[in-house]
Tab-separated table of C-alpha atoms in Angstrom:
chain	number	residue	atom	x	y	z
A	1	MET	CA	-0.609	-0.112	0.340
A	2	LYS	CA	2.630	2.415	1.025
A	3	LYS	CA	4.969	1.051	-2.083
A	4	LYS	CA	1.689	2.018	-3.666
A	5	ARG	CA	0.843	5.984	-2.566
A	6	PHE	CA	4.899	6.951	-3.049
A	7	LEU	CA	4.804	5.662	-7.156
A	8	ILE	CA	0.545	7.400	-7.636
A	9	GLY	CA	3.252	10.221	-5.896
A	10	ASN	CA	6.212	10.554	-8.465
A	11	TRP	CA	3.213	10.546	-10.980
A	12	MET	CA	1.885	13.787	-9.571
A	13	ASP	CA	5.049	15.292	-9.167
A	14	SER	CA	6.196	15.166	-12.455
A	15	PHE	CA	2.874	15.479	-13.606
A	16	LEU	CA	2.692	19.084	-11.719
A	17	THR	CA	6.261	19.805	-13.281
A	18	HIS	CA	6.194	18.745	-16.730
A	19	ILE	CA	2.595	21.368	-16.402
A	20	VAL	CA	4.461	23.855	-14.851
A	21	LEU	CA	7.377	24.242	-17.818
A	22	ILE	CA	4.983	23.733	-20.634
A	23	ALA	CA	3.467	26.839	-19.493
A	24	VAL	CA	7.179	28.479	-19.272
A	25	CYS	CA	8.278	27.715	-22.304
A	26	VAL	CA	4.838	28.871	-23.543
A	27	VAL	CA	4.535	31.725	-21.975
A	28	PHE	CA	9.029	32.723	-23.252
A	29	VAL	CA	8.357	30.923	-26.849
A	30	PHE	CA	4.705	32.473	-28.021
A	31	PRO	CA	6.597	36.372	-27.936
A	32	VAL	CA	8.983	34.316	-30.578
A	33	LEU	CA	6.787	33.386	-32.433
A	34	TRP	CA	4.175	36.450	-32.456
A	35	LEU	CA	7.701	38.327	-33.347
A	36	VAL	CA	9.156	35.961	-36.359
A	37	LEU	CA	5.313	35.606	-38.000
A	38	ALA	CA	4.951	39.006	-38.193
A	39	SER	CA	8.498	39.635	-38.935
A	40	PHE	CA	7.327	38.058	-42.580
A	41	SER	CA	3.370	40.340	-42.578
A	42	LYS	CA	3.103	42.040	-45.741
A	43	SER	CA	0.996	45.470	-44.655
A	44	GLY	CA	4.195	47.726	-42.685
A	45	SER	CA	1.882	48.676	-39.907
A	46	ILE	CA	1.166	47.150	-36.562
A	47	TYR	CA	-2.429	48.549	-36.326
A	48	ASP	CA	-3.548	46.575	-40.049
A	49	ILE	CA	-2.444	43.448	-38.174
A	50	GLU	CA	-6.057	42.271	-37.183
A	51	GLY	CA	-5.696	39.102	-34.316
A	52	PHE	CA	-2.095	37.765	-33.021
A	53	PHE	CA	-1.005	36.895	-35.865
A	54	PRO	CA	-0.856	38.779	-39.725
A	55	ASP	CA	-3.503	37.035	-42.528
A	56	THR	CA	-0.815	37.664	-45.264
A	57	LEU	CA	2.573	36.508	-45.330
A	58	SER	CA	5.538	37.982	-47.511
A	59	LEU	CA	9.227	38.725	-47.436
A	60	ALA	CA	9.244	42.586	-48.024
A	61	GLY	CA	9.879	43.463	-44.515
A	62	TYR	CA	13.096	42.066	-44.938
A	63	LYS	CA	13.521	43.058	-48.181
A	64	ARG	CA	12.583	46.715	-47.692
A	65	LEU	CA	15.189	46.786	-44.277
A	66	PHE	CA	17.920	45.789	-47.261
A	67	THR	CA	17.021	48.269	-49.345
A	68	ASP	CA	14.815	51.046	-48.418
A	69	THR	CA	18.222	52.828	-46.148
A	70	THR	CA	16.891	56.392	-47.248
A	71	MET	CA	15.716	57.222	-43.869
A	72	TYR	CA	16.363	54.185	-41.867
A	73	ASP	CA	20.493	52.832	-43.400
A	74	TYR	CA	19.890	48.861	-41.475
A	75	PRO	CA	22.887	47.764	-43.489
A	76	ASN	CA	24.303	50.736	-41.993
A	77	TRP	CA	23.391	49.812	-38.442
A	78	LEU	CA	24.475	46.676	-38.275
A	79	LYS	CA	27.735	47.105	-39.842
A	80	ASN	CA	28.658	49.431	-36.614
A	81	THR	CA	26.649	46.519	-34.342
A	82	LEU	CA	29.111	44.758	-35.604
A	83	PHE	CA	32.237	46.683	-35.119
A	84	VAL	CA	31.380	47.642	-31.576
A	85	ALA	CA	30.437	43.830	-30.495
A	86	VAL	CA	34.141	42.159	-32.869
A	87	LEU	CA	36.460	44.736	-30.429
A	88	SER	CA	34.919	45.816	-27.571
A	89	SER	CA	34.634	41.245	-27.043
A	90	PHE	CA	38.344	41.197	-28.485
A	91	PHE	CA	39.303	43.165	-26.254
A	92	GLY	CA	37.182	42.599	-22.969
A	93	THR	CA	38.169	38.870	-23.464
A	94	VAL	CA	41.024	39.423	-22.686
A	95	LEU	CA	41.304	41.847	-19.757
A	96	VAL	CA	38.977	39.491	-18.917
A	97	ILE	CA	41.263	36.660	-18.739
A	98	LEU	CA	44.389	38.797	-17.710
A	99	THR	CA	42.270	39.714	-14.563
A	100	ALA	CA	40.571	36.084	-13.421
A	101	TYR	CA	44.337	34.827	-14.102
A	102	THR	CA	46.088	37.376	-11.751
A	103	ILE	CA	43.311	36.916	-9.149
A	104	SER	CA	43.548	32.882	-9.025
A	105	ARG	CA	47.334	32.120	-9.045
A	106	PHE	CA	49.428	35.550	-8.074
A	107	GLU	CA	49.273	36.632	-3.943
A	108	PHE	CA	49.523	40.201	-3.366
A	109	LYS	CA	48.585	43.160	-0.975
A	110	SER	CA	45.048	43.892	-1.165
A	111	ARG	CA	44.101	40.907	-3.202
A	112	LYS	CA	41.619	40.080	-0.587
A	113	LEU	CA	40.208	43.968	-0.621
A	114	LEU	CA	40.046	44.333	-4.422
A	115	MET	CA	38.057	40.879	-5.158
A	116	LYS	CA	35.827	41.925	-1.831
A	117	SER	CA	35.783	45.409	-2.970
A	118	THR	CA	34.387	44.468	-7.197
A	119	LEU	CA	32.170	41.806	-6.221
A	120	VAL	CA	30.311	45.117	-4.040
A	121	LEU	CA	30.971	47.795	-6.914
A	122	SER	CA	29.178	44.280	-9.718
A	123	MET	CA	26.124	44.114	-7.504
A	124	PHE	CA	24.611	47.592	-8.379
A	125	PRO	CA	23.138	48.803	-11.776
A	126	SER	CA	25.657	50.167	-14.778
A	127	PHE	CA	23.648	52.740	-15.705
A	128	MET	CA	23.676	54.313	-12.361
A	129	GLY	CA	26.868	55.180	-13.282
A	130	MET	CA	25.892	56.793	-16.839
A	131	THR	CA	25.800	60.394	-16.013
A	132	ALA	CA	29.273	60.104	-14.587
A	133	VAL	CA	30.246	58.498	-18.056
A	134	TYR	CA	28.331	60.608	-20.236
A	135	LEU	CA	30.124	64.034	-18.809
A	136	ILE	CA	33.878	61.808	-19.445
A	137	MET	CA	32.720	61.126	-22.835
A	138	VAL	CA	31.818	65.133	-23.512
A	139	ASN	CA	34.946	65.988	-21.700
A	140	PHE	CA	37.379	63.683	-23.558
A	141	GLY	CA	35.093	64.196	-26.505
A	142	LEU	CA	33.895	60.966	-27.558
A	143	ILE	CA	30.731	61.953	-27.752
A	144	ASN	CA	29.712	59.915	-31.611
A	145	GLN	CA	32.365	58.132	-31.732
A	146	LEU	CA	31.923	53.836	-31.983
A	147	TRP	CA	35.161	53.605	-30.343
A	148	SER	CA	33.853	55.389	-26.952
A	149	LEU	CA	31.704	52.226	-26.796
A	150	ILE	CA	34.628	49.431	-27.055
A	151	LEU	CA	36.623	51.861	-24.270
A	152	ILE	CA	33.282	51.515	-22.373
A	153	TYR	CA	32.164	48.312	-23.034
A	154	ALA	CA	36.164	46.455	-22.866
A	155	ALA	CA	36.824	48.887	-19.424
A	156	GLY	CA	34.225	47.247	-17.352
A	157	ALA	CA	35.038	43.388	-19.200
A	158	PRO	CA	36.764	42.874	-15.906
A	159	MET	CA	34.998	43.361	-13.285
A	160	GLY	CA	33.196	40.153	-14.484
A	161	TYR	CA	36.340	38.557	-14.056
A	162	LEU	CA	34.489	35.185	-10.919
A	163	VAL	CA	33.604	32.656	-13.151
A	164	GLN	CA	36.987	32.917	-15.211
A	165	LYS	CA	38.435	32.889	-11.915
A	166	GLY	CA	36.655	30.484	-10.572
A	167	TYR	CA	37.890	28.346	-13.472
A	168	PHE	CA	41.191	28.768	-13.836
A	169	ASP	CA	41.005	27.646	-9.417
A	170	THR	CA	40.391	24.537	-10.985
A	171	ILE	CA	43.522	24.236	-13.152
A	172	SER	CA	46.196	21.716	-11.599
A	173	GLY	CA	49.449	24.234	-9.489
A	174	THR	CA	51.275	21.763	-10.262
A	175	ILE	CA	51.721	21.571	-14.166
A	176	TYR	CA	52.331	25.497	-12.970
A	177	GLU	CA	55.040	23.560	-10.459
A	178	ALA	CA	57.055	21.724	-13.169
A	179	ALA	CA	56.992	24.214	-15.575
A	180	ARG	CA	58.198	27.024	-13.195
A	181	VAL	CA	60.993	23.801	-12.726
A	182	ASP	CA	61.973	23.558	-15.906
A	183	GLY	CA	62.348	27.162	-16.288
A	184	ALA	CA	59.262	28.602	-18.128
A	185	THR	CA	58.490	32.593	-17.058
A	186	ASN	CA	55.706	33.637	-16.602
A	187	LEU	CA	54.834	35.219	-19.404
A	188	GLN	CA	55.431	31.663	-20.716
A	189	VAL	CA	53.753	29.778	-17.983
A	190	PHE	CA	50.119	32.157	-19.331
A	191	ILE	CA	50.313	31.054	-23.180
A	192	LYS	CA	52.062	27.675	-23.019
A	193	ILE	CA	49.668	26.184	-20.538
A	194	THR	CA	47.136	28.112	-19.739
A	195	LEU	CA	45.678	29.439	-22.828
A	196	PRO	CA	45.596	25.908	-24.650
A	197	LEU	CA	43.484	24.617	-20.796
A	198	SER	CA	41.365	26.869	-21.268
A	199	LYS	CA	39.020	27.309	-24.322
A	200	PRO	CA	36.185	26.479	-22.545
A	201	ILE	CA	36.130	29.622	-20.498
A	202	ILE	CA	37.548	31.921	-22.954
A	203	VAL	CA	34.620	31.252	-25.911
A	204	TYR	CA	31.923	31.748	-22.865
A	205	THR	CA	33.854	35.158	-22.473
A	206	ALA	CA	34.174	36.087	-25.608
A	207	LEU	CA	30.140	35.238	-26.244
A	208	THR	CA	29.993	36.970	-23.636
A	209	GLN	CA	30.831	40.050	-23.975
A	210	PHE	CA	30.684	39.901	-27.552
A	211	ALA	CA	26.461	39.982	-26.787
A	212	TRP	CA	26.395	42.477	-24.552
A	213	PRO	CA	27.219	45.169	-26.829
A	214	TRP	CA	25.381	43.845	-29.786
A	215	SER	CA	21.987	44.150	-28.400
A	216	ASP	CA	23.235	46.567	-25.255
A	217	PHE	CA	20.137	49.881	-26.241
A	218	ILE	CA	21.181	52.990	-23.233
A	219	LEU	CA	24.700	53.383	-23.693
A	220	PRO	CA	25.127	53.967	-27.887
A	221	ASN	CA	21.114	55.526	-27.774
A	222	MET	CA	23.113	57.973	-24.943
A	223	LEU	CA	26.391	58.403	-26.948
A	224	LEU	CA	25.695	58.072	-30.450
A	225	LYS	CA	23.643	60.889	-31.572
A	226	ASN	CA	24.779	61.221	-36.026
A	227	LYS	CA	22.397	59.108	-37.362
A	228	ASP	CA	25.192	57.558	-38.816
A	229	LEU	CA	26.652	55.894	-36.231
A	230	TRP	CA	23.872	53.972	-34.392
A	231	THR	CA	23.647	50.910	-34.004
A	232	VAL	CA	20.944	48.143	-34.566
A	233	ALA	CA	19.399	48.341	-31.215
A	234	VAL	CA	19.096	52.578	-31.220
A	235	GLY	CA	18.445	52.351	-34.945
A	236	LEU	CA	14.769	50.200	-34.743
A	237	THR	CA	13.560	52.436	-31.716
A	238	HIS	CA	13.370	55.124	-34.389
A	239	LEU	CA	11.474	53.291	-36.852
A	240	ASP	CA	7.548	54.499	-36.614
A	241	GLU	CA	4.481	52.481	-35.945
A	242	THR	CA	3.921	52.082	-39.673
A	243	GLN	CA	7.004	50.185	-40.608
A	244	PHE	CA	6.769	47.993	-37.709
A	245	THR	CA	7.114	44.953	-40.383
A	246	ARG	CA	10.782	46.190	-40.542
A	247	PHE	CA	11.199	46.301	-37.153
A	248	ALA	CA	10.235	42.558	-36.378
A	249	ALA	CA	12.577	41.874	-39.279
A	250	GLY	CA	15.239	43.793	-37.894
A	251	ALA	CA	14.471	42.461	-34.084
A	252	VAL	CA	14.842	38.392	-35.710
A	253	PHE	CA	18.138	39.419	-38.464
A	254	ILE	CA	19.569	40.447	-35.227
A	255	ALA	CA	19.684	37.264	-33.130
A	256	VAL	CA	19.913	35.031	-36.002
A	257	PRO	CA	24.324	34.881	-35.772
A	258	ILE	CA	24.122	35.202	-31.725
A	259	VAL	CA	21.567	32.196	-31.038
A	260	THR	CA	23.773	30.517	-33.715
A	261	LEU	CA	26.680	31.308	-31.813
A	262	TYR	CA	24.945	30.348	-28.400
A	263	PHE	CA	23.910	26.637	-30.479
A	264	ALA	CA	26.920	26.601	-32.390
A	265	LEU	CA	29.494	27.010	-28.318
A	266	SER	CA	26.649	25.352	-26.490
A	267	LYS	CA	28.870	22.956	-25.370
A	268	PHE	CA	32.591	25.571	-24.454
A	269	LEU	CA	29.858	27.366	-22.891
A	270	VAL	CA	28.586	24.949	-20.412
A	271	ALA	CA	32.149	23.452	-19.630
A	272	GLY	CA	32.885	27.196	-19.409
A	273	VAL	CA	30.145	28.004	-16.330
A	274	SER	CA	30.321	24.591	-14.933
A	275	GLU	CA	33.591	23.983	-14.422
A	276	GLY	CA	34.022	27.862	-13.455
A	277	ALA	CA	31.956	28.167	-11.195
A	278	VAL	CA	33.518	25.261	-8.740
A	279	LYS	CA	35.438	28.037	-7.027
A	280	GLY	CA	33.431	30.723	-8.157
């Protein structure tokens, strides 16, 4: 009798869990599905869509997105976004990896204080410092420059070094000791031993550093006043209601590269996060 109740209890628990998971999936998938279908709407205005989904589908929205660039130059916005995201990812990854490796492998004065300070500062939302960032950019003459975005994204990247530090903590210290016995310098140990062993966390860092500027709106909207310098996130927000199909098409198109990268590099992402969280 107890065994039967136990089996019924397990079945009910499994059933309710699956119901909740399905409901959560529907909540998250429905807006995405709606946006994708809206991007294929034959009508350009959001007011012409009756109900949840458009009646007539067409590729006209995607065609206008790349051909009608008189007022809304999406290809140029995409080029600007790619330029900022790639360079921010490169410089940000270098700085994060160097910061995490230094904190993980070297003992120096104020190390603990530095770790605690960065942990406390990372709890505050980034937009709290936007006014100060804007004033600094104005005084240095960096308004309306894509390099100002790259500088800010890369400079702020080392604040999130904890996952990378946790990954470096998992690498056995005996490997470093053996290399130093053989006469290797700290730089040689880092380049020839640490980096080859750290591919998962490097890929994870590069992708996360790429995703932030790729989709960020607040900072580019604050610093880029020239229409030719807008990123996709800023440009799409300036489309009016009659251009909603183009807006949906642009949103879908900008999401495809990052989703593709996440799926293609999922093996490295899981390894980097799981191993980096052990001691992070």
